PDB file of C-alpha atoms in Angstrom:
ATOM      1  CA  UNK A   1     -21.645  89.212  15.261  1.00 72.00           C
ATOM      2  CA  UNK A   2     -20.240  85.779  15.868  1.00 80.00           C
ATOM      3  CA  UNK A   3     -17.650  85.667  18.569  1.00 88.00           C
ATOM      4  CA  UNK A   4     -13.832  83.921  17.885  1.00 93.00           C
ATOM      5  CA  UNK A   5     -12.932  80.768  20.486  1.00 95.00           C
ATOM      6  CA  UNK A   6      -9.890  81.642  22.869  1.00 96.00           C
ATOM      7  CA  UNK A   7      -6.923  80.711  20.850  1.00 97.00           C
ATOM      8  CA  UNK A   8      -2.699  81.765  21.086  1.00 97.00           C
ATOM      9  CA  UNK A   9      -1.975  81.477  17.081  1.00 96.00           C
ATOM     10  CA  UNK A  10       2.164  82.820  18.004  1.00 95.00           C
ATOM     11  CA  UNK A  11       2.116  79.913  20.778  1.00 96.00           C
ATOM     12  CA  UNK A  12       0.939  77.761  18.713  1.00 97.00           C
ATOM     13  CA  UNK A  13       3.688  78.764  16.027  1.00 97.00           C
ATOM     14  CA  UNK A  14       6.051  78.649  18.423  1.00 96.00           C
ATOM     15  CA  UNK A  15       5.466  75.200  20.628  1.00 96.00           C
ATOM     16  CA  UNK A  16       5.326  73.645  16.680  1.00 97.00           C
ATOM     17  CA  UNK A  17       8.416  74.979  15.667  1.00 97.00           C
ATOM     18  CA  UNK A  18      10.273  74.048  19.128  1.00 96.00           C
ATOM     19  CA  UNK A  19       9.127  70.532  18.280  1.00 96.00           C
ATOM     20  CA  UNK A  20      11.056  70.842  14.272  1.00 96.00           C
ATOM     21  CA  UNK A  21      14.652  71.757  16.403  1.00 95.00           C
ATOM     22  CA  UNK A  22      14.877  69.986  19.226  1.00 95.00           C
ATOM     23  CA  UNK A  23      13.958  65.657  19.736  1.00 94.00           C
ATOM     24  CA  UNK A  24      13.558  65.842  23.133  1.00 94.00           C
ATOM     25  CA  UNK A  25      11.099  68.777  23.421  1.00 95.00           C
ATOM     26  CA  UNK A  26       9.182  67.165  20.740  1.00 96.00           C
ATOM     27  CA  UNK A  27       9.259  64.114  22.520  1.00 96.00           C
ATOM     28  CA  UNK A  28       7.897  66.030  25.303  1.00 95.00           C
ATOM     29  CA  UNK A  29       5.299  68.090  24.214  1.00 96.00           C
ATOM     30  CA  UNK A  30       4.215  64.709  21.989  1.00 96.00           C
ATOM     31  CA  UNK A  31       3.258  63.121  25.601  1.00 94.00           C
ATOM     32  CA  UNK A  32       1.258  66.691  26.812  1.00 94.00           C
ATOM     33  CA  UNK A  33      -0.481  67.640  23.993  1.00 95.00           C
ATOM     34  CA  UNK A  34      -3.238  66.573  21.535  1.00 94.00           C
ATOM     35  CA  UNK A  35      -4.349  67.618  17.919  1.00 95.00           C
ATOM     36  CA  UNK A  36      -7.206  69.132  19.825  1.00 94.00           C
ATOM     37  CA  UNK A  37      -5.666  71.450  21.984  1.00 95.00           C
ATOM     38  CA  UNK A  38      -4.653  73.534  18.270  1.00 97.00           C
ATOM     39  CA  UNK A  39      -7.167  75.898  17.371  1.00 97.00           C
ATOM     40  CA  UNK A  40      -6.009  75.940  13.795  1.00 97.00           C
ATOM     41  CA  UNK A  41      -7.109  72.802  11.880  1.00 97.00           C
ATOM     42  CA  UNK A  42      -3.722  73.238   9.555  1.00 97.00           C
ATOM     43  CA  UNK A  43      -1.845  72.951  12.715  1.00 98.00           C
ATOM     44  CA  UNK A  44      -3.499  70.284  14.034  1.00 98.00           C
ATOM     45  CA  UNK A  45      -2.071  68.900  10.600  1.00 98.00           C
ATOM     46  CA  UNK A  46       1.037  69.499  11.490  1.00 98.00           C
ATOM     47  CA  UNK A  47       0.954  68.569  15.121  1.00 98.00           C
ATOM     48  CA  UNK A  48      -0.539  64.775  14.221  1.00 98.00           C
ATOM     49  CA  UNK A  49       2.300  64.504  11.448  1.00 98.00           C
ATOM     50  CA  UNK A  50       4.643  65.149  14.160  1.00 98.00           C
ATOM     51  CA  UNK A  51       3.459  62.559  15.677  1.00 98.00           C
ATOM     52  CA  UNK A  52       3.322  59.973  13.138  1.00 98.00           C
ATOM     53  CA  UNK A  53       6.562  60.628  12.133  1.00 98.00           C
ATOM     54  CA  UNK A  54       7.575  60.338  15.910  1.00 97.00           C
ATOM     55  CA  UNK A  55       6.157  56.842  16.214  1.00 97.00           C
ATOM     56  CA  UNK A  56       7.917  55.694  13.449  1.00 97.00           C
ATOM     57  CA  UNK A  57      11.058  56.164  15.427  1.00 96.00           C
ATOM     58  CA  UNK A  58      12.264  59.331  12.825  1.00 97.00           C
ATOM     59  CA  UNK A  59      13.427  61.902  13.345  1.00 96.00           C
ATOM     60  CA  UNK A  60      11.289  64.777  13.470  1.00 97.00           C
ATOM     61  CA  UNK A  61      12.505  68.008  11.342  1.00 96.00           C
ATOM     62  CA  UNK A  62      11.672  70.452   8.263  1.00 96.00           C
ATOM     63  CA  UNK A  63      12.215  67.601   6.168  1.00 96.00           C
ATOM     64  CA  UNK A  64      10.608  64.178   7.441  1.00 97.00           C
ATOM     65  CA  UNK A  65       7.572  66.806   8.300  1.00 98.00           C
ATOM     66  CA  UNK A  66       7.612  68.037   4.261  1.00 98.00           C
ATOM     67  CA  UNK A  67       8.306  64.540   2.759  1.00 97.00           C
ATOM     68  CA  UNK A  68       5.296  62.982   5.250  1.00 98.00           C
ATOM     69  CA  UNK A  69       3.021  65.671   4.014  1.00 98.00           C
ATOM     70  CA  UNK A  70       3.730  65.173   0.559  1.00 97.00           C
ATOM     71  CA  UNK A  71       3.279  62.138   0.951  1.00 97.00           C
ATOM     72  CA  UNK A  72      -0.576  62.245   2.123  1.00 97.00           C
ATOM     73  CA  UNK A  73      -0.645  65.264  -0.118  1.00 98.00           C
ATOM     74  CA  UNK A  74      -1.470  67.624   2.892  1.00 97.00           C
ATOM     75  CA  UNK A  75       2.064  70.265   2.124  1.00 97.00           C
ATOM     76  CA  UNK A  76      -0.169  72.903   0.856  1.00 96.00           C
ATOM     77  CA  UNK A  77      -3.054  72.922   3.190  1.00 97.00           C
ATOM     78  CA  UNK A  78      -0.554  73.370   6.351  1.00 97.00           C
ATOM     79  CA  UNK A  79       1.315  76.537   4.641  1.00 96.00           C
ATOM     80  CA  UNK A  80       3.818  74.850   2.272  1.00 96.00           C
ATOM     81  CA  UNK A  81       7.653  74.467   2.646  1.00 96.00           C
ATOM     82  CA  UNK A  82       7.758  78.084   3.284  1.00 96.00           C
ATOM     83  CA  UNK A  83       5.211  77.953   6.280  1.00 97.00           C
ATOM     84  CA  UNK A  84       7.607  74.763   7.866  1.00 97.00           C
ATOM     85  CA  UNK A  85      10.622  76.760   7.812  1.00 96.00           C
ATOM     86  CA  UNK A  86       9.280  79.880   9.185  1.00 96.00           C
ATOM     87  CA  UNK A  87       8.177  77.505  11.701  1.00 96.00           C
ATOM     88  CA  UNK A  88      11.317  75.956  12.782  1.00 93.00           C
ATOM     89  CA  UNK A  89      13.561  79.667  12.222  1.00 93.00           C
ATOM     90  CA  UNK A  90      11.132  81.446  14.287  1.00 89.00           C
ATOM     91  CA  UNK A  91      12.081  79.696  17.698  1.00 90.00           C
ATOM     92  CA  UNK A  92      15.795  80.669  18.367  1.00 82.00           C
ATOM     93  CA  UNK A  93      15.392  78.601  21.249  1.00 88.00           C
ATOM     94  CA  UNK A  94      12.954  76.000  23.252  1.00 91.00           C
ATOM     95  CA  UNK A  95      13.645  77.335  26.797  1.00 91.00           C
ATOM     96  CA  UNK A  96       9.644  78.742  26.805  1.00 92.00           C
ATOM     97  CA  UNK A  97       8.347  75.709  25.574  1.00 94.00           C
ATOM     98  CA  UNK A  98       6.435  74.966  28.855  1.00 93.00           C
ATOM     99  CA  UNK A  99       5.470  78.366  28.702  1.00 93.00           C
ATOM    100  CA  UNK A 100       4.546  78.386  24.960  1.00 94.00           C
ATOM    101  CA  UNK A 101       2.144  74.704  26.108  1.00 95.00           C
ATOM    102  CA  UNK A 102       0.583  76.204  28.931  1.00 94.00           C
ATOM    103  CA  UNK A 103      -1.052  79.035  26.993  1.00 95.00           C
ATOM    104  CA  UNK A 104      -2.172  75.848  24.735  1.00 96.00           C
ATOM    105  CA  UNK A 105      -3.553  73.963  27.227  1.00 93.00           C
ATOM    106  CA  UNK A 106      -5.451  76.656  29.189  1.00 94.00           C
ATOM    107  CA  UNK A 107      -6.937  78.043  25.663  1.00 96.00           C
ATOM    108  CA  UNK A 108      -7.656  74.615  24.531  1.00 94.00           C
ATOM    109  CA  UNK A 109      -9.525  74.100  27.772  1.00 93.00           C
ATOM    110  CA  UNK A 110     -11.607  77.263  27.395  1.00 94.00           C
ATOM    111  CA  UNK A 111     -12.801  76.229  24.465  1.00 95.00           C
ATOM    112  CA  UNK A 112     -13.675  72.870  25.818  1.00 93.00           C
ATOM    113  CA  UNK A 113     -15.347  74.975  28.283  1.00 92.00           C
ATOM    114  CA  UNK A 114     -17.154  76.999  26.126  1.00 93.00           C
ATOM    115  CA  UNK A 115     -18.233  74.112  24.043  1.00 92.00           C
ATOM    116  CA  UNK A 116     -19.652  71.802  26.976  1.00 91.00           C
ATOM    117  CA  UNK A 117     -21.057  74.938  28.503  1.00 92.00           C
ATOM    118  CA  UNK A 118     -23.390  75.882  25.030  1.00 91.00           C
ATOM    119  CA  UNK A 119     -24.829  72.107  25.329  1.00 90.00           C
ATOM    120  CA  UNK A 120     -25.791  72.337  28.695  1.00 90.00           C
ATOM    121  CA  UNK A 121     -27.871  75.471  28.208  1.00 91.00           C
ATOM    122  CA  UNK A 122     -29.406  73.978  25.363  1.00 90.00           C
ATOM    123  CA  UNK A 123     -30.042  71.244  27.178  1.00 88.00           C
ATOM    124  CA  UNK A 124     -31.179  73.505  30.152  1.00 90.00           C
ATOM    125  CA  UNK A 125     -33.964  74.450  27.407  1.00 91.00           C
ATOM    126  CA  UNK A 126     -35.537  71.564  27.030  1.00 86.00           C
ATOM    127  CA  UNK A 127     -37.552  69.621  29.116  1.00 81.00           C
ATOM    128  CA  UNK A 128     -35.596  68.217  31.722  1.00 84.00           C
ATOM    129  CA  UNK A 129     -36.876  65.975  34.063  1.00 86.00           C
ATOM    130  CA  UNK A 130     -35.514  65.223  37.015  1.00 90.00           C
ATOM    131  CA  UNK A 131     -33.513  68.739  38.259  1.00 91.00           C
ATOM    132  CA  UNK A 132     -31.182  66.480  40.305  1.00 91.00           C
ATOM    133  CA  UNK A 133     -30.311  63.945  38.109  1.00 90.00           C
ATOM    134  CA  UNK A 134     -29.948  66.324  35.392  1.00 90.00           C
ATOM    135  CA  UNK A 135     -27.655  68.490  37.503  1.00 91.00           C
ATOM    136  CA  UNK A 136     -25.652  65.592  38.258  1.00 91.00           C
ATOM    137  CA  UNK A 137     -25.123  64.702  34.848  1.00 89.00           C
ATOM    138  CA  UNK A 138     -24.119  68.640  34.024  1.00 88.00           C
ATOM    139  CA  UNK A 139     -21.321  68.424  36.827  1.00 88.00           C
ATOM    140  CA  UNK A 140     -20.184  64.863  35.135  1.00 88.00           C
ATOM    141  CA  UNK A 141     -19.604  66.651  31.964  1.00 83.00           C
ATOM    142  CA  UNK A 142     -17.948  69.878  33.741  1.00 82.00           C
ATOM    143  CA  UNK A 143     -15.865  67.280  35.549  1.00 85.00           C
ATOM    144  CA  UNK A 144     -15.217  65.398  32.305  1.00 83.00           C
ATOM    145  CA  UNK A 145     -13.625  68.149  30.328  1.00 82.00           C
ATOM    146  CA  UNK A 146     -11.472  69.556  33.677  1.00 77.00           C
ATOM    147  CA  UNK A 147      -9.757  65.657  34.587  1.00 77.00           C
ATOM    148  CA  UNK A 148      -7.604  66.015  31.736  1.00 64.00           C
ATOM    149  CA  UNK A 149      -6.245  69.483  32.284  1.00 61.00           C
ATOM    150  CA  UNK A 150      -2.184  69.693  32.698  1.00 45.00           C
ATOM    151  CA  UNK A 151      -2.432  72.931  34.401  1.00 45.00           C
ATOM    152  CA  UNK A 152       0.445  72.848  36.978  1.00 41.00           C
ATOM    153  CA  UNK A 153       1.269  69.539  36.222  1.00 47.00           C
ATOM    154  CA  UNK A 154       3.504  70.691  33.769  1.00 45.00           C
ATOM    155  CA  UNK A 155       7.328  67.920  32.988  1.00 44.00           C
ATOM    156  CA  UNK A 156      10.153  70.154  33.208  1.00 44.00           C
ATOM    157  CA  UNK A 157      11.115  70.030  28.951  1.00 45.00           C
ATOM    158  CA  UNK A 158      14.643  69.730  28.562  1.00 45.00           C
ATOM    159  CA  UNK A 159      16.009  72.715  27.093  1.00 39.00           C
TER     160      UNK A 159
END
């Protein structure tokens, strides 16, 4: 039976909801997260859409997000207007956004480590020419995964 990659859908939804109800929180999260941090495809699409709206100097809210997604024919793929409203209404405050972001980043890092480890194992089964070169490459690959992590370096989000 295949194992599921680490994720926390409640934290993802809460983070997206926080972005919809606070422009300051949205700006901070956009600077600290990436679409690849999200587990669900629909959440990645929503994050990317919010990023595009923000980059166009437009307010990020349910209305602008709905309009953007309709224009791109992605609204149904992301759960429709009902889901966007659910996201914005499910978060009463943005006070816990830093916590949600930490969870998102940790789960994303674990997924990247699992994927990199799997690739390393596959390469180790192949013919390894020079073991020292191989180990050096493995170390470099792991450092590349972990160097971008935000753990311990969170900015205080506006509340």
